[in-house]
Amino acid sequence: MKRDHSKAAARKGVAGRPFRPESLMMSYGYDPGLSEGAIKTPIFQTSTFVFESAEDGKAFFEVAYGLREQGAEESSGLIYSRLNNPDLEVLEDRLTLWDEAEACAVFASGMAALATTLLAYVRPGDALVLSEPLYGGTDHLLKRFLVEFDITPVGFPAGASVDSFEASLRDRIAGRRVGAILVETPANPTNALVDIASIAKLAARLGTGDHRPAVVVDNTFLGPLWQQPLRHGADLVIYSATKFLGGHSDLIAGACLGSHKAMAPVRALRTFMGTMAGPWTGWLLLRSLETLKMRMTAQMKNARYVADFLRDHPKVDRVHYLGHLEQGHPMHEVYRRQCAGPGSLIAFEVRGGEPAAFRFLNALTLVQLAVSLGGTESLAEHPASMTHADIPPDDQRRMGISPGMIRLSVGVEHYEDLLADVQQALEQT
Ligand SMILES: Cc1ncc(COP(=O)(O)O)c(C=O)c1O
């Protein structure tokens, strides 16, 4: 009997129980019969695809360009790798499983995913509502670039309740149409949380007539394992796939997921801007996804040891770590509802400001001094002068980014070695 490699069969699982995403990361969406029986998806390093007939070519374009609906039995044919490629298609199918999304598009970087998605939803004259802080590159895109196209960024503080800022937000929106609300939760670098469900309700209140702003959530810090924004009312979820999804600090990529409807304009703009990832990056990500859960789980366990150690250290003023949120803290309830675990990112503030922070960073031996996060190796950086350097000092302070703050992405090393390294580096501060 021939095995059924269809996505429907894989999702069904056995004995009435669907398989979990981690069980499907090795096989979902790939039919070995289409590739000489190769167990792994080959790298389809090709720019274009040969049509069997001119009629096929016509039919593929009609579907790809939305000139007619795809037939129930009709598969969308491969045309050209800017539209799609088998490595990206298999990857996109696998990514949908974690977030329970209908559709996914993979991009050349997290920034390409963000830029393409936002441009698909905002128009000149619009306001773009955003949580603060955001990753420095995203902050630049919104406040220095999109403003030049008459798109007004209107911020609110991550960690605050919607009630506390809605009135001032409305004042600053000043009657403009709100094209999208961009939320980064937890925020980079402070780990402040935004309540996605209440932002979805706010989006409904900020809508006018038929228009409701799209709620776009950057899930890079916790996703896809420990937070699934679509379940809480987000329309689109974004990843810098450079981080946990890639997981080995050896590629740059991004992803956007949502319903077919929400993804349609994003996919269309990706085609015309050419911001997709290449097949080699897609292949590397497929390999990474097989170990995603193991890596993220090991990193999360290590991070708790490091965070607890930092909390008790006399040279550390404050630790921003989701696992330390206590009952009664305003963000604890959001954490409990929205997150399945604290992840592996820690921000902490050393006594003595930038000079002490630099002494700490320069003294590290096992932990590498580098930006980025989510890889197998632990990385430390200084947000105020590195990832968020572009944000003026007063705004940094308002957003909670202090001169003594270090951002630590905890990897898969032995936790005792990490503690020893952090301890000796703190002695140098
Ligand atoms: C939260 C977050 N979003 C987006 C990005 C941008 O991703 P990329 O570097 O893959 O373009 C980053 C990069 O650090 C990030 O931390």
Short mmCIF file of C-alpha atoms and ligand atoms in Angstrom, two decimals:
data_model
loop_
_atom_site.label_atom_id
_atom_site.label_comp_id
_atom_site.label_asym_id
_atom_site.label_seq_id
_atom_site.Cartn_x
_atom_site.Cartn_y
_atom_site.Cartn_z
CA MET A 1 0.00 0.00 0.00
CA LYS A 2 1.25 3.50 -0.83
CA ARG A 3 1.86 5.78 2.14
CA ASP A 4 -0.21 8.92 2.30
CA HIS A 5 2.13 11.93 2.58
CA SER A 6 -0.64 14.52 2.41
CA LYS A 7 -0.83 17.33 4.94
CA ALA A 8 -4.36 16.26 5.87
CA ALA A 9 -3.19 12.73 6.76
CA ALA A 10 -0.29 14.08 8.83
CA ARG A 11 -2.54 16.44 10.76
CA LYS A 12 -5.05 13.69 11.48
CA GLY A 13 -2.45 11.74 13.48
CA VAL A 14 -3.35 8.26 14.72
CA ALA A 15 -6.03 6.78 16.96
CA GLY A 16 -8.02 10.01 16.81
CA ARG A 17 -5.18 12.08 18.25
CA PRO A 18 -3.51 14.71 16.05
CA PHE A 19 0.29 14.80 16.06
CA ARG A 20 1.96 17.72 17.85
CA PRO A 21 4.00 20.25 15.85
CA GLU A 22 7.37 18.90 17.08
CA SER A 23 6.41 15.44 15.78
CA LEU A 24 5.68 16.85 12.33
CA MET A 25 8.80 19.02 11.92
CA MET A 26 10.67 16.22 10.10
CA SER A 27 8.05 15.34 7.52
CA TYR A 28 5.06 17.68 7.22
CA GLY A 29 4.28 19.08 3.80
CA TYR A 30 6.91 17.05 1.94
CA ASP A 31 6.33 14.04 -0.33
CA PRO A 32 9.58 12.05 -0.88
CA GLY A 33 7.97 10.54 -3.99
CA LEU A 34 8.34 13.92 -5.72
CA SER A 35 12.11 13.95 -5.05
CA GLU A 36 13.48 10.47 -5.87
CA GLY A 37 12.59 9.23 -2.37
CA ALA A 38 15.00 11.63 -0.62
CA ILE A 39 14.01 11.69 3.06
CA LYS A 40 14.97 15.36 3.35
CA THR A 41 13.66 18.14 1.16
CA PRO A 42 16.37 18.76 -1.46
CA ILE A 43 17.56 22.32 -2.03
CA PHE A 44 15.66 23.60 -5.04
CA GLN A 45 18.35 26.04 -6.11
CA THR A 46 16.46 27.27 -9.14
CA SER A 47 15.10 30.63 -10.21
CA THR A 48 12.32 29.37 -12.46
CA PHE A 49 10.17 26.28 -13.08
CA VAL A 50 9.36 24.56 -16.38
CA PHE A 51 5.65 24.37 -17.30
CA GLU A 52 4.39 21.08 -18.80
CA SER A 53 2.29 23.10 -21.24
CA ALA A 54 1.36 26.68 -22.08
CA GLU A 55 -2.12 25.96 -20.64
CA ASP A 56 -0.52 25.01 -17.30
CA GLY A 57 1.52 28.23 -17.31
CA LYS A 58 -1.61 30.27 -17.92
CA ALA A 59 -3.53 28.44 -15.18
CA PHE A 60 -0.69 28.91 -12.64
CA PHE A 61 -0.55 32.66 -13.31
CA GLU A 62 -4.31 33.03 -13.04
CA VAL A 63 -4.21 31.56 -9.54
CA ALA A 64 -0.99 33.29 -8.46
CA TYR A 65 -2.26 36.71 -9.54
CA GLY A 66 -5.73 36.16 -8.08
CA LEU A 67 -7.42 36.42 -11.50
CA ARG A 68 -9.66 33.50 -10.52
CA GLU A 69 -10.26 31.26 -7.48
CA GLN A 70 -8.14 28.12 -7.16
CA GLY A 71 -10.18 24.96 -7.90
CA ALA A 72 -10.76 22.54 -5.01
CA GLU A 73 -8.58 19.82 -6.59
CA GLU A 74 -6.10 22.20 -8.20
CA SER A 75 -2.57 22.54 -6.80
CA SER A 76 -0.92 25.94 -7.13
CA GLY A 77 1.83 25.39 -9.67
CA LEU A 78 5.40 26.57 -9.23
CA ILE A 79 6.26 29.55 -11.42
CA TYR A 80 9.33 31.48 -10.31
CA SER A 81 11.25 31.54 -6.99
CA ARG A 82 10.25 35.15 -6.23
CA LEU A 83 6.66 33.89 -6.00
CA ASN A 84 7.56 30.64 -4.28
CA ASN A 85 9.91 27.70 -4.15
CA PRO A 86 9.49 24.16 -2.73
CA ASP A 87 11.91 24.78 0.17
CA LEU A 88 9.92 27.84 1.23
CA GLU A 89 6.58 26.12 0.68
CA VAL A 90 7.47 23.19 2.93
CA LEU A 91 8.93 25.58 5.50
CA GLU A 92 5.85 27.81 5.42
CA ASP A 93 3.58 24.79 5.91
CA ARG A 94 5.63 23.64 8.90
CA LEU A 95 5.67 27.07 10.49
CA THR A 96 1.86 27.30 10.35
CA LEU A 97 1.61 24.34 12.75
CA TRP A 98 3.09 26.10 15.80
CA ASP A 99 0.93 29.21 15.55
CA GLU A 100 -2.13 27.38 14.20
CA ALA A 101 -2.10 29.79 11.27
CA GLU A 102 -3.71 29.21 7.88
CA ALA A 103 -0.91 30.79 5.90
CA CYS A 104 2.72 31.85 6.15
CA ALA A 105 5.24 33.76 4.05
CA VAL A 106 8.98 33.54 4.64
CA PHE A 107 11.20 36.57 4.09
CA ALA A 108 14.87 37.45 3.61
CA SER A 109 15.01 38.95 7.14
CA GLY A 110 12.83 39.91 10.08
CA MET A 111 13.03 43.50 8.85
CA ALA A 112 11.86 42.42 5.38
CA ALA A 113 8.89 40.66 7.01
CA LEU A 114 8.04 43.74 9.09
CA ALA A 115 8.51 46.26 6.27
CA THR A 116 6.53 44.24 3.74
CA THR A 117 3.69 43.53 6.19
CA LEU A 118 3.38 47.11 7.38
CA LEU A 119 3.51 48.51 3.85
CA ALA A 120 0.73 46.10 2.90
CA TYR A 121 -1.51 47.62 5.58
CA VAL A 122 -0.65 51.31 6.03
CA ARG A 123 -1.27 54.15 3.59
CA PRO A 124 -0.10 57.78 3.41
CA GLY A 125 -2.06 59.87 5.91
CA ASP A 126 -2.50 56.93 8.34
CA ALA A 127 -1.38 56.66 11.93
CA LEU A 128 0.64 53.56 12.83
CA VAL A 129 0.17 52.68 16.51
CA LEU A 130 3.13 50.92 18.14
CA SER A 131 4.23 49.59 21.51
CA GLU A 132 7.46 50.97 22.96
CA PRO A 133 10.24 49.98 23.13
CA LEU A 134 10.62 48.13 19.84
CA TYR A 135 13.75 46.52 18.44
CA GLY A 136 15.97 49.45 17.32
CA GLY A 137 15.76 48.56 13.62
CA THR A 138 11.96 48.49 13.75
CA ASP A 139 11.89 51.78 15.66
CA HIS A 140 14.04 53.33 12.90
CA LEU A 141 11.84 51.94 10.11
CA LEU A 142 8.73 53.49 11.68
CA LYS A 143 10.04 56.76 13.09
CA ARG A 144 12.68 57.72 10.54
CA PHE A 145 11.54 56.11 7.29
CA LEU A 146 7.77 55.59 7.17
CA VAL A 147 7.20 59.12 8.55
CA GLU A 148 8.60 60.42 5.28
CA PHE A 149 5.63 58.78 3.54
CA ASP A 150 3.20 60.66 5.81
CA ILE A 151 2.64 57.69 8.11
CA THR A 152 2.54 58.98 11.68
CA PRO A 153 3.94 56.71 14.42
CA VAL A 154 1.94 56.91 17.66
CA GLY A 155 3.49 55.02 20.57
CA PHE A 156 2.21 53.55 23.83
CA PRO A 157 4.26 52.01 26.64
CA ALA A 158 4.55 48.22 26.76
CA GLY A 159 3.71 47.05 30.28
CA ALA A 160 0.89 49.61 30.77
CA SER A 161 -2.84 48.85 30.64
CA VAL A 162 -4.86 50.10 27.66
CA ASP A 163 -7.07 52.12 30.07
CA SER A 164 -4.06 54.12 31.17
CA PHE A 165 -3.07 55.30 27.67
CA GLU A 166 -6.12 55.10 25.37
CA ALA A 167 -7.17 58.74 25.83
CA SER A 168 -3.71 60.15 25.12
CA LEU A 169 -3.29 57.76 22.20
CA ARG A 170 -6.52 59.02 20.64
CA ASP A 171 -5.37 62.62 21.10
CA ARG A 172 -2.16 61.89 19.23
CA ILE A 173 -3.92 59.87 16.50
CA ALA A 174 -5.90 63.09 15.99
CA GLY A 175 -8.59 61.62 13.75
CA ARG A 176 -6.23 59.87 11.33
CA ARG A 177 -7.13 56.41 10.03
CA VAL A 178 -5.11 53.78 11.97
CA GLY A 179 -3.62 51.41 9.39
CA ALA A 180 -2.07 48.94 11.81
CA ILE A 181 -1.09 48.40 15.42
CA LEU A 182 2.38 46.92 15.81
CA VAL A 183 3.09 45.21 19.11
CA GLU A 184 6.36 43.69 20.24
CA THR A 185 5.76 41.47 23.25
CA PRO A 186 7.87 40.82 25.22
CA ALA A 187 9.56 44.05 24.22
CA ASN A 188 13.17 44.07 23.13
CA PRO A 189 15.14 44.66 25.36
CA THR A 190 13.03 45.27 28.50
CA ASN A 191 10.82 42.14 28.44
CA ALA A 192 7.76 44.36 29.15
CA LEU A 193 4.55 42.60 28.07
CA VAL A 194 1.65 43.88 26.00
CA ASP A 195 -1.79 42.34 26.50
CA ILE A 196 -2.63 41.19 22.96
CA ALA A 197 -6.31 40.52 23.69
CA SER A 198 -6.90 44.05 24.96
CA ILE A 199 -5.00 45.49 21.98
CA ALA A 200 -7.31 43.51 19.66
CA LYS A 201 -10.29 45.13 21.43
CA LEU A 202 -8.64 48.53 21.13
CA ALA A 203 -8.19 47.90 17.38
CA ALA A 204 -11.94 47.33 17.08
CA ARG A 205 -12.61 50.64 18.89
CA LEU A 206 -10.12 52.52 16.70
CA GLY A 207 -11.70 51.23 13.49
CA THR A 208 -14.01 53.36 11.38
CA GLY A 209 -16.78 52.09 9.07
CA ASP A 210 -15.58 48.84 7.45
CA HIS A 211 -11.98 49.45 8.37
CA ARG A 212 -10.34 47.93 11.43
CA PRO A 213 -6.58 48.33 11.99
CA ALA A 214 -4.58 45.10 11.59
CA VAL A 215 -3.00 43.91 14.84
CA VAL A 216 0.54 42.78 14.02
CA VAL A 217 2.57 41.09 16.78
CA ASP A 218 6.33 40.61 16.64
CA ASN A 219 6.66 37.26 18.45
CA THR A 220 10.42 36.91 18.07
CA PHE A 221 11.25 36.75 21.80
CA LEU A 222 8.89 33.95 22.90
CA GLY A 223 7.50 32.35 19.79
CA PRO A 224 6.53 30.06 18.48
CA LEU A 225 6.84 27.79 21.54
CA TRP A 226 5.93 30.02 24.46
CA GLN A 227 3.44 32.49 22.94
CA GLN A 228 0.91 32.22 20.10
CA PRO A 229 -0.49 35.71 19.39
CA LEU A 230 -3.13 34.59 16.86
CA ARG A 231 -4.94 32.77 19.67
CA HIS A 232 -5.22 36.04 21.57
CA GLY A 233 -6.72 38.08 18.74
CA ALA A 234 -3.71 39.19 16.67
CA ASP A 235 -4.26 39.27 12.90
CA LEU A 236 -0.65 38.68 11.92
CA VAL A 237 2.38 37.33 13.71
CA ILE A 238 5.92 38.24 12.68
CA TYR A 239 9.26 36.58 13.37
CA SER A 240 12.84 37.44 12.94
CA ALA A 241 13.57 33.83 11.91
CA THR A 242 17.23 34.77 12.37
CA LYS A 243 16.66 34.14 16.08
CA PHE A 244 15.07 31.01 17.63
CA LEU A 245 13.65 29.58 14.39
CA GLY A 246 17.11 29.56 12.78
CA GLY A 247 18.67 29.04 16.18
CA HIS A 248 22.36 28.69 15.21
CA SER A 249 23.32 32.31 14.40
CA ASP A 250 24.14 31.31 10.82
CA LEU A 251 21.31 32.82 8.75
CA ILE A 252 19.11 35.90 8.36
CA ALA A 253 15.39 35.37 7.68
CA GLY A 254 11.88 36.41 8.68
CA ALA A 255 8.31 35.12 8.60
CA CYS A 256 4.76 36.42 8.75
CA LEU A 257 1.71 34.26 9.54
CA GLY A 258 -2.05 34.70 9.73
CA SER A 259 -5.32 33.77 8.06
CA HIS A 260 -5.44 33.38 4.26
CA LYS A 261 -7.33 36.67 4.12
CA ALA A 262 -4.91 38.62 6.31
CA MET A 263 -1.90 37.16 4.50
CA ALA A 264 -3.16 37.84 0.95
CA PRO A 265 -1.89 41.46 0.72
CA VAL A 266 1.37 40.49 2.47
CA ARG A 267 2.07 37.64 0.04
CA ALA A 268 1.20 39.87 -2.92
CA LEU A 269 3.57 42.62 -1.79
CA ARG A 270 6.35 40.08 -1.12
CA THR A 271 6.06 39.01 -4.75
CA PHE A 272 6.30 42.55 -6.08
CA MET A 273 8.96 43.78 -3.65
CA GLY A 274 10.99 40.57 -3.92
CA THR A 275 11.58 40.33 -0.16
CA MET A 276 11.34 36.52 0.00
CA ALA A 277 14.09 34.28 1.40
CA GLY A 278 16.20 32.14 -0.91
CA PRO A 279 16.01 28.31 -1.11
CA TRP A 280 19.27 27.73 0.80
CA THR A 281 18.02 29.80 3.74
CA GLY A 282 14.72 27.92 3.54
CA TRP A 283 16.55 24.61 3.68
CA LEU A 284 18.64 25.68 6.68
CA LEU A 285 15.47 26.71 8.49
CA LEU A 286 13.85 23.34 7.76
CA ARG A 287 16.83 21.68 9.41
CA SER A 288 16.61 24.05 12.39
CA LEU A 289 12.91 23.45 12.96
CA GLU A 290 13.58 19.77 13.70
CA THR A 291 15.30 20.76 16.97
CA LEU A 292 13.32 23.92 17.75
CA LYS A 293 11.49 22.59 20.79
CA MET A 294 14.59 20.94 22.27
CA ARG A 295 16.68 24.05 21.84
CA MET A 296 14.09 26.47 23.19
CA THR A 297 13.39 24.22 26.16
CA ALA A 298 17.07 23.80 27.05
CA GLN A 299 17.65 27.56 26.69
CA MET A 300 14.66 28.37 28.87
CA LYS A 301 15.86 26.02 31.64
CA ASN A 302 19.35 27.56 31.58
CA ALA A 303 17.94 31.09 31.65
CA ARG A 304 16.18 30.48 34.95
CA TYR A 305 19.47 29.57 36.66
CA VAL A 306 21.11 32.70 35.27
CA ALA A 307 18.19 35.00 36.14
CA ASP A 308 17.99 33.70 39.72
CA PHE A 309 21.74 34.13 40.13
CA LEU A 310 21.58 37.72 38.85
CA ARG A 311 18.64 38.59 41.10
CA ASP A 312 20.65 37.66 44.18
CA HIS A 313 23.87 39.41 43.13
CA PRO A 314 24.80 42.62 44.99
CA LYS A 315 26.21 44.29 41.85
CA VAL A 316 22.93 43.91 39.97
CA ASP A 317 20.22 46.54 40.51
CA ARG A 318 17.34 45.01 38.57
CA VAL A 319 16.58 41.89 36.57
CA HIS A 320 13.87 41.94 33.88
CA TYR A 321 12.93 38.30 33.45
CA LEU A 322 9.41 36.97 32.87
CA GLY A 323 9.95 34.03 35.24
CA HIS A 324 10.30 36.51 38.12
CA LEU A 325 6.91 38.19 37.67
CA GLU A 326 5.03 37.76 40.92
CA GLN A 327 1.34 37.62 41.64
CA GLY A 328 0.09 41.18 42.08
CA HIS A 329 2.55 42.60 39.52
CA PRO A 330 0.50 44.34 36.76
CA MET A 331 2.10 42.15 34.06
CA HIS A 332 1.70 38.86 35.95
CA GLU A 333 -1.90 38.35 34.86
CA VAL A 334 -0.99 39.06 31.21
CA TYR A 335 1.92 36.62 31.47
CA ARG A 336 -0.31 33.92 32.95
CA ARG A 337 -2.93 34.28 30.20
CA GLN A 338 -0.65 34.84 27.25
CA CYS A 339 2.65 33.01 27.75
CA ALA A 340 3.46 29.32 28.19
CA GLY A 341 6.95 29.97 29.58
CA PRO A 342 9.43 32.77 30.34
CA GLY A 343 11.77 32.09 27.42
CA SER A 344 15.50 32.69 27.56
CA LEU A 345 16.01 36.45 27.33
CA ILE A 346 17.08 38.40 30.36
CA ALA A 347 17.74 42.11 30.69
CA PHE A 348 19.54 43.26 33.82
CA GLU A 349 20.99 46.48 35.12
CA VAL A 350 24.43 46.55 36.67
CA ARG A 351 25.39 49.18 39.27
CA GLY A 352 27.64 51.85 37.75
CA GLY A 353 25.98 52.59 34.40
CA GLU A 354 27.74 52.24 31.04
CA PRO A 355 31.33 51.95 32.39
CA ALA A 356 30.34 49.03 34.63
CA ALA A 357 28.26 47.44 31.86
CA PHE A 358 31.24 47.64 29.47
CA ARG A 359 33.59 46.15 32.08
CA PHE A 360 31.15 43.25 32.45
CA LEU A 361 30.85 42.70 28.69
CA ASN A 362 34.62 42.90 28.14
CA ALA A 363 35.26 40.36 30.91
CA LEU A 364 32.95 37.62 29.57
CA THR A 365 34.77 34.58 28.22
CA LEU A 366 32.20 31.89 27.39
CA VAL A 367 29.28 34.21 26.68
CA GLN A 368 29.99 36.04 23.41
CA LEU A 369 29.73 39.82 23.08
CA ALA A 370 27.42 40.14 20.07
CA VAL A 371 23.98 41.42 19.12
CA SER A 372 21.22 38.99 18.07
CA LEU A 373 19.59 36.34 20.21
CA GLY A 374 17.94 32.93 20.24
CA GLY A 375 20.98 30.97 19.02
CA THR A 376 22.57 27.96 20.68
CA GLU A 377 25.37 30.13 22.11
CA SER A 378 24.79 32.68 24.85
CA LEU A 379 25.13 36.29 23.70
CA ALA A 380 25.34 39.54 25.66
CA GLU A 381 25.05 43.12 24.40
CA HIS A 382 24.49 46.71 25.58
CA PRO A 383 21.13 47.91 24.15
CA ALA A 384 21.69 51.63 24.87
CA SER A 385 24.83 51.80 22.68
CA MET A 386 24.22 48.87 20.32
CA THR A 387 20.81 47.50 19.22
CA HIS A 388 18.91 50.61 20.39
CA ALA A 389 21.69 53.19 19.82
CA ASP A 390 19.56 55.05 17.28
CA ILE A 391 16.92 55.96 19.90
CA PRO A 392 17.69 59.34 21.56
CA PRO A 393 18.86 58.99 25.23
CA ASP A 394 15.73 60.68 26.67
CA ASP A 395 13.47 58.32 24.75
CA GLN A 396 15.60 55.37 25.85
CA ARG A 397 15.12 56.40 29.48
CA ARG A 398 11.36 56.84 28.97
CA MET A 399 11.22 53.32 27.48
CA GLY A 400 13.19 51.81 30.38
CA ILE A 401 16.49 51.30 28.55
CA SER A 402 19.13 52.37 31.06
CA PRO A 403 22.91 52.91 30.54
CA GLY A 404 23.67 49.98 32.86
CA MET A 405 21.36 47.56 31.06
CA ILE A 406 22.72 44.34 29.54
CA ARG A 407 20.64 42.05 27.34
CA LEU A 408 21.49 38.39 27.68
CA SER A 409 20.29 35.65 25.34
CA VAL A 410 20.91 32.36 27.10
CA GLY A 411 22.06 29.40 25.01
CA VAL A 412 22.40 25.65 25.49
CA GLU A 413 25.77 25.54 27.33
CA HIS A 414 26.09 23.83 30.74
CA TYR A 415 24.39 26.20 33.18
CA GLU A 416 27.22 25.96 35.73
CA ASP A 417 29.68 27.22 33.11
CA LEU A 418 27.36 30.12 32.32
CA LEU A 419 27.01 31.01 36.00
CA ALA A 420 30.79 30.87 36.49
CA ASP A 421 31.34 33.19 33.52
CA VAL A 422 28.67 35.69 34.59
CA GLN A 423 29.97 35.64 38.16
CA GLN A 424 33.60 36.35 37.22
CA ALA A 425 32.49 39.09 34.78
CA LEU A 426 30.37 40.75 37.48
CA GLU A 427 33.43 40.80 39.75
CA GLN A 428 35.13 43.05 37.15
CA THR A 429 32.35 45.71 37.18
C1 LIG B 1 12.22 41.63 18.13
C2 LIG B 1 12.93 41.74 16.81
N1 LIG B 1 12.21 41.93 15.69
C3 LIG B 1 12.80 42.05 14.48
C4 LIG B 1 14.16 41.99 14.35
C5 LIG B 1 14.78 42.15 13.00
O1 LIG B 1 15.11 40.90 12.48
P1 LIG B 1 16.27 40.65 11.40
O2 LIG B 1 17.57 41.03 12.05
O3 LIG B 1 16.14 39.18 11.10
O4 LIG B 1 15.97 41.51 10.23
C6 LIG B 1 14.96 41.78 15.48
C7 LIG B 1 16.42 41.72 15.35
O5 LIG B 1 17.15 41.75 16.33
C8 LIG B 1 14.32 41.66 16.74
O6 LIG B 1 15.02 41.47 17.87
#
